[in-house]
Amino acid sequence: MKAALAMFISIFVLAPVALLAQNVSSTCAKLTLNGPPGIANPGDSIEFYVEAEDPGDLEKVSFEWRVDGRSFNGQGSSRIQIPTTKKDGNSNITAFVKINGKTNRCSAYLSESGGVAALLPNESLEEFVALKPNDLRGRLDSIFTTLMNDPQYEGVLVLYFPETETKRYKLARLKLIYNHILFRRFNKQRLSFYLDIGPYENTVVWRIPKHFDYTDIGIDESKLIKAEEFKAKIKKLF
């Protein structure tokens, strides 16, 4: 009788403890690792994150991340961000995370991959010599249309002038282009100007992917004039 009573008490007391341990340890089983929702472009950051059925479960575990061969932000948290470069084009990036319960032996090891799209090629759209104002505006409209149909690209207008050309004339050409951008309400973040020296006045229009290395087309990025920065940078050039 005493043995039976002792067994009953033991079961009665330990059952909640066992049940509690089971519920706590099941925290890891309720966690999943998610990668980016789509293919990233070279130069963008991609994100991996651990998700829980109950968000409170994320506070009950620790996270130890590993991404082979690269640095990332967010170690120790439930979410990391991995910067990419143009060299990552047409590749996959895999993240690993080890999850441990803070108050129990819950443990899990998860992995997930995210893709990086192939690097888009840069392309010289067109080249034209000195044009009358209305003709130049017509060319700009064509450039705007091309870029609107290719949202992954931005445009760069490289304007060549002979050394003998006056600053006043150069400024007038830039202002004409800038004012037409405003008139057409084209996104100023997607167009830049660059001044260079040539034997005669002409313009080369480049269509380039985001995060492009401008040295690939012989441009000193520090002298690049973004349309959105036109008013601030133009004062330093003239």
Tab-separated table of C-alpha atoms in Angstrom:
chain	number	residue	atom	x	y	z
A	1	MET	CA	0.000	0.000	0.000
A	2	LYS	CA	2.802	2.405	0.946
A	3	ALA	CA	4.665	1.483	-2.240
A	4	ALA	CA	1.594	2.135	-4.321
A	5	LEU	CA	1.000	5.462	-2.572
A	6	ALA	CA	4.625	6.466	-3.094
A	7	MET	CA	4.373	5.630	-6.777
A	8	PHE	CA	1.174	7.676	-7.071
A	9	ILE	CA	2.797	10.672	-5.383
A	10	SER	CA	5.868	10.325	-7.576
A	11	ILE	CA	3.801	10.291	-10.738
A	12	PHE	CA	1.654	13.162	-9.519
A	13	VAL	CA	4.654	15.352	-8.656
A	14	LEU	CA	6.948	14.500	-11.565
A	15	ALA	CA	4.351	14.455	-14.349
A	16	PRO	CA	4.039	18.273	-14.522
A	17	VAL	CA	7.830	18.576	-14.483
A	18	ALA	CA	8.139	16.120	-17.361
A	19	LEU	CA	5.376	17.878	-19.247
A	20	LEU	CA	7.042	21.251	-18.681
A	21	ALA	CA	10.374	19.927	-19.925
A	22	GLN	CA	8.692	18.548	-23.016
A	23	ASN	CA	7.010	21.864	-23.774
A	24	VAL	CA	10.219	23.860	-23.266
A	25	SER	CA	12.397	21.524	-25.322
A	26	SER	CA	9.866	21.593	-28.154
A	27	THR	CA	10.715	25.262	-28.660
A	28	CYS	CA	13.484	24.322	-31.135
A	29	ALA	CA	11.120	22.189	-33.161
A	30	LYS	CA	8.876	25.205	-33.680
A	31	LEU	CA	11.638	27.337	-35.221
A	32	THR	CA	12.296	27.647	-38.956
A	33	LEU	CA	15.037	29.389	-40.949
A	34	ASN	CA	13.935	31.618	-43.819
A	35	GLY	CA	15.989	33.112	-46.627
A	36	PRO	CA	15.370	36.022	-49.008
A	37	PRO	CA	11.985	35.965	-50.790
A	38	GLY	CA	13.546	36.204	-54.252
A	39	ILE	CA	16.770	36.536	-56.213
A	40	ALA	CA	18.923	39.450	-55.064
A	41	ASN	CA	20.874	41.743	-57.366
A	42	PRO	CA	24.664	41.915	-57.029
A	43	GLY	CA	25.477	44.654	-54.532
A	44	ASP	CA	22.284	44.240	-52.504
A	45	SER	CA	22.199	42.774	-48.989
A	46	ILE	CA	20.373	39.507	-48.463
A	47	GLU	CA	18.713	38.542	-45.195
A	48	PHE	CA	18.186	35.277	-43.328
A	49	TYR	CA	16.016	35.043	-40.231
A	50	VAL	CA	14.682	32.493	-37.768
A	51	GLU	CA	10.916	32.499	-37.350
A	52	ALA	CA	8.867	31.009	-34.505
A	53	GLU	CA	5.235	29.944	-34.259
A	54	ASP	CA	5.238	31.848	-30.984
A	55	PRO	CA	7.504	34.945	-31.244
A	56	GLY	CA	8.238	34.585	-27.533
A	57	ASP	CA	10.133	31.368	-28.267
A	58	LEU	CA	12.906	33.415	-29.883
A	59	GLU	CA	13.783	34.770	-26.443
A	60	LYS	CA	14.270	31.249	-25.067
A	61	VAL	CA	17.123	30.276	-27.387
A	62	SER	CA	20.518	31.538	-28.534
A	63	PHE	CA	21.751	31.856	-32.124
A	64	GLU	CA	25.176	31.122	-33.544
A	65	TRP	CA	25.471	31.907	-37.256
A	66	ARG	CA	28.004	30.821	-39.857
A	67	VAL	CA	28.361	31.966	-43.455
A	68	ASP	CA	31.455	30.507	-45.064
A	69	GLY	CA	33.937	32.915	-46.627
A	70	ARG	CA	32.198	36.209	-45.896
A	71	SER	CA	31.300	38.733	-43.231
A	72	PHE	CA	27.768	39.544	-42.139
A	73	ASN	CA	25.810	41.574	-39.606
A	74	GLY	CA	23.620	40.243	-36.797
A	75	GLN	CA	25.645	37.480	-35.114
A	76	GLY	CA	23.854	36.372	-31.932
A	77	SER	CA	20.437	37.604	-33.032
A	78	SER	CA	17.613	35.832	-34.857
A	79	ARG	CA	18.314	37.758	-38.087
A	80	ILE	CA	21.425	38.431	-40.183
A	81	GLN	CA	22.193	40.578	-43.230
A	82	ILE	CA	24.882	39.603	-45.746
A	83	PRO	CA	26.273	42.256	-48.117
A	84	THR	CA	26.969	41.144	-51.678
A	85	THR	CA	29.161	42.583	-54.420
A	86	LYS	CA	29.177	42.328	-58.189
A	87	LYS	CA	31.559	39.361	-57.812
A	88	ASP	CA	28.675	37.399	-56.253
A	89	GLY	CA	26.663	37.488	-59.464
A	90	ASN	CA	25.079	34.198	-60.536
A	91	SER	CA	25.793	32.408	-57.247
A	92	ASN	CA	24.131	31.051	-54.108
A	93	ILE	CA	24.901	32.058	-50.529
A	94	THR	CA	24.162	29.603	-47.717
A	95	ALA	CA	23.678	30.537	-44.075
A	96	PHE	CA	23.920	28.090	-41.168
A	97	VAL	CA	22.555	28.698	-37.690
A	98	LYS	CA	22.979	26.650	-34.512
A	99	ILE	CA	20.143	27.144	-32.057
A	100	ASN	CA	20.416	26.208	-28.376
A	101	GLY	CA	17.853	26.473	-25.602
A	102	LYS	CA	18.917	28.824	-22.813
A	103	THR	CA	17.275	26.783	-20.024
A	104	ASN	CA	17.162	23.264	-21.496
A	105	ARG	CA	18.931	20.927	-23.886
A	106	CYS	CA	16.898	21.984	-26.891
A	107	SER	CA	19.221	22.138	-29.917
A	108	ALA	CA	18.816	22.533	-33.662
A	109	TYR	CA	21.060	23.143	-36.661
A	110	LEU	CA	19.434	24.767	-39.688
A	111	SER	CA	20.614	25.990	-43.080
A	112	GLU	CA	19.099	27.941	-45.944
A	113	SER	CA	20.353	29.377	-49.253
A	114	GLY	CA	19.645	32.547	-51.198
A	115	GLY	CA	20.425	33.305	-54.831
A	116	VAL	CA	22.215	36.275	-56.385
A	117	ALA	CA	21.340	37.147	-59.978
A	118	ALA	CA	23.917	37.355	-62.740
A	119	LEU	CA	25.631	40.732	-63.019
A	120	LEU	CA	23.964	42.826	-65.677
A	121	PRO	CA	26.316	44.086	-68.380
A	122	ASN	CA	26.943	47.763	-68.887
A	123	GLU	CA	26.052	49.070	-72.316
A	124	SER	CA	26.731	52.163	-74.380
A	125	LEU	CA	23.283	53.219	-75.546
A	126	GLU	CA	24.228	55.913	-78.011
A	127	GLU	CA	26.640	58.693	-78.869
A	128	PHE	CA	25.878	62.073	-80.386
A	129	VAL	CA	27.723	65.310	-81.118
A	130	ALA	CA	26.662	68.839	-80.157
A	131	LEU	CA	22.934	69.206	-80.695
A	132	LYS	CA	20.573	72.137	-80.749
A	133	PRO	CA	18.527	72.434	-77.523
A	134	ASN	CA	15.315	70.914	-78.919
A	135	ASP	CA	17.209	68.050	-80.553
A	136	LEU	CA	18.999	67.357	-77.259
A	137	ARG	CA	15.675	67.296	-75.430
A	138	GLY	CA	14.404	64.744	-77.945
A	139	ARG	CA	17.422	62.513	-77.307
A	140	LEU	CA	16.871	62.829	-73.565
A	141	ASP	CA	13.264	61.705	-73.952
A	142	SER	CA	14.498	58.580	-75.737
A	143	ILE	CA	16.997	57.923	-72.933
A	144	PHE	CA	14.321	58.362	-70.272
A	145	THR	CA	12.041	55.884	-72.052
A	146	THR	CA	14.814	53.279	-72.302
A	147	LEU	CA	15.653	53.577	-68.607
A	148	MET	CA	12.002	53.453	-67.540
A	149	ASN	CA	11.735	50.090	-69.313
A	150	ASP	CA	14.862	48.811	-67.520
A	151	PRO	CA	14.406	49.596	-63.793
A	152	GLN	CA	17.566	47.672	-62.849
A	153	TYR	CA	19.709	50.187	-64.732
A	154	GLU	CA	20.675	53.809	-64.330
A	155	GLY	CA	21.993	56.199	-66.970
A	156	VAL	CA	25.249	58.131	-67.175
A	157	LEU	CA	25.774	60.934	-69.664
A	158	VAL	CA	29.471	61.494	-70.299
A	159	LEU	CA	29.815	64.958	-71.809
A	160	TYR	CA	33.069	65.609	-73.690
A	161	PHE	CA	34.173	69.198	-74.303
A	162	PRO	CA	37.362	70.583	-75.878
A	163	GLU	CA	39.741	72.253	-73.435
A	164	THR	CA	39.020	75.622	-75.008
A	165	GLU	CA	35.305	75.473	-74.206
A	166	THR	CA	34.090	78.015	-71.641
A	167	LYS	CA	32.716	77.091	-68.213
A	168	ARG	CA	29.644	79.159	-69.022
A	169	TYR	CA	28.816	76.979	-72.017
A	170	LYS	CA	29.395	73.729	-70.121
A	171	LEU	CA	27.136	74.905	-67.317
A	172	ALA	CA	24.429	75.876	-69.796
A	173	ARG	CA	24.430	72.364	-71.304
A	174	LEU	CA	24.213	70.732	-67.886
A	175	LYS	CA	21.390	73.045	-66.828
A	176	LEU	CA	19.496	72.253	-70.027
A	177	ILE	CA	19.709	68.527	-69.249
A	178	TYR	CA	18.809	68.998	-65.577
A	179	ASN	CA	15.824	71.228	-66.342
A	180	HIS	CA	14.493	68.680	-68.836
A	181	ILE	CA	14.755	65.959	-66.181
A	182	LEU	CA	12.613	68.138	-63.930
A	183	PHE	CA	10.196	68.935	-66.756
A	184	ARG	CA	9.653	65.240	-67.539
A	185	ARG	CA	9.625	64.355	-63.822
A	186	PHE	CA	12.146	61.637	-64.440
A	187	ASN	CA	13.615	59.988	-61.324
A	188	LYS	CA	16.741	62.055	-60.546
A	189	GLN	CA	18.307	59.138	-58.689
A	190	ARG	CA	18.650	57.208	-61.952
A	191	LEU	CA	20.688	59.658	-64.006
A	192	SER	CA	24.176	61.132	-63.643
A	193	PHE	CA	26.485	63.456	-65.589
A	194	TYR	CA	30.217	63.325	-66.053
A	195	LEU	CA	32.427	65.965	-67.664
A	196	ASP	CA	35.506	64.973	-69.626
A	197	ILE	CA	37.880	66.441	-72.172
A	198	GLY	CA	37.683	65.510	-75.842
A	199	PRO	CA	38.748	66.864	-79.207
A	200	TYR	CA	35.194	68.092	-79.884
A	201	GLU	CA	31.850	68.275	-78.106
A	202	ASN	CA	29.999	64.985	-77.961
A	203	THR	CA	28.020	62.889	-75.478
A	204	VAL	CA	28.201	59.165	-74.743
A	205	VAL	CA	25.228	57.647	-72.920
A	206	TRP	CA	25.800	54.578	-70.751
A	207	ARG	CA	23.199	52.238	-69.327
A	208	ILE	CA	24.756	50.612	-66.269
A	209	PRO	CA	23.492	48.283	-63.512
A	210	LYS	CA	23.117	49.412	-59.918
A	211	HIS	CA	26.229	49.151	-57.723
A	212	PHE	CA	28.383	49.471	-60.835
A	213	ASP	CA	32.124	50.072	-60.607
A	214	TYR	CA	32.491	53.264	-62.651
A	215	THR	CA	36.197	52.687	-63.212
A	216	ASP	CA	35.124	50.008	-65.705
A	217	ILE	CA	34.172	52.827	-68.093
A	218	GLY	CA	36.991	55.186	-67.088
A	219	ILE	CA	35.007	57.390	-64.711
A	220	ASP	CA	36.272	58.906	-61.468
A	221	GLU	CA	33.203	58.441	-59.255
A	222	SER	CA	34.217	61.372	-57.037
A	223	LYS	CA	33.618	63.662	-60.030
A	224	LEU	CA	30.338	62.059	-61.035
A	225	ILE	CA	27.385	64.442	-60.766
A	226	LYS	CA	24.217	62.670	-59.690
A	227	ALA	CA	21.170	64.504	-60.984
A	228	GLU	CA	19.723	64.574	-57.460
A	229	GLU	CA	22.918	66.324	-56.271
A	230	PHE	CA	23.196	68.679	-59.215
A	231	LYS	CA	22.692	71.965	-57.366
A	232	ALA	CA	25.202	71.096	-54.639
A	233	LYS	CA	27.968	69.607	-56.801
A	234	ILE	CA	27.818	72.014	-59.727
A	235	LYS	CA	29.114	74.855	-57.514
A	236	LYS	CA	32.288	72.880	-56.800
A	237	LEU	CA	33.001	72.249	-60.492
A	238	PHE	CA	32.671	75.832	-61.690
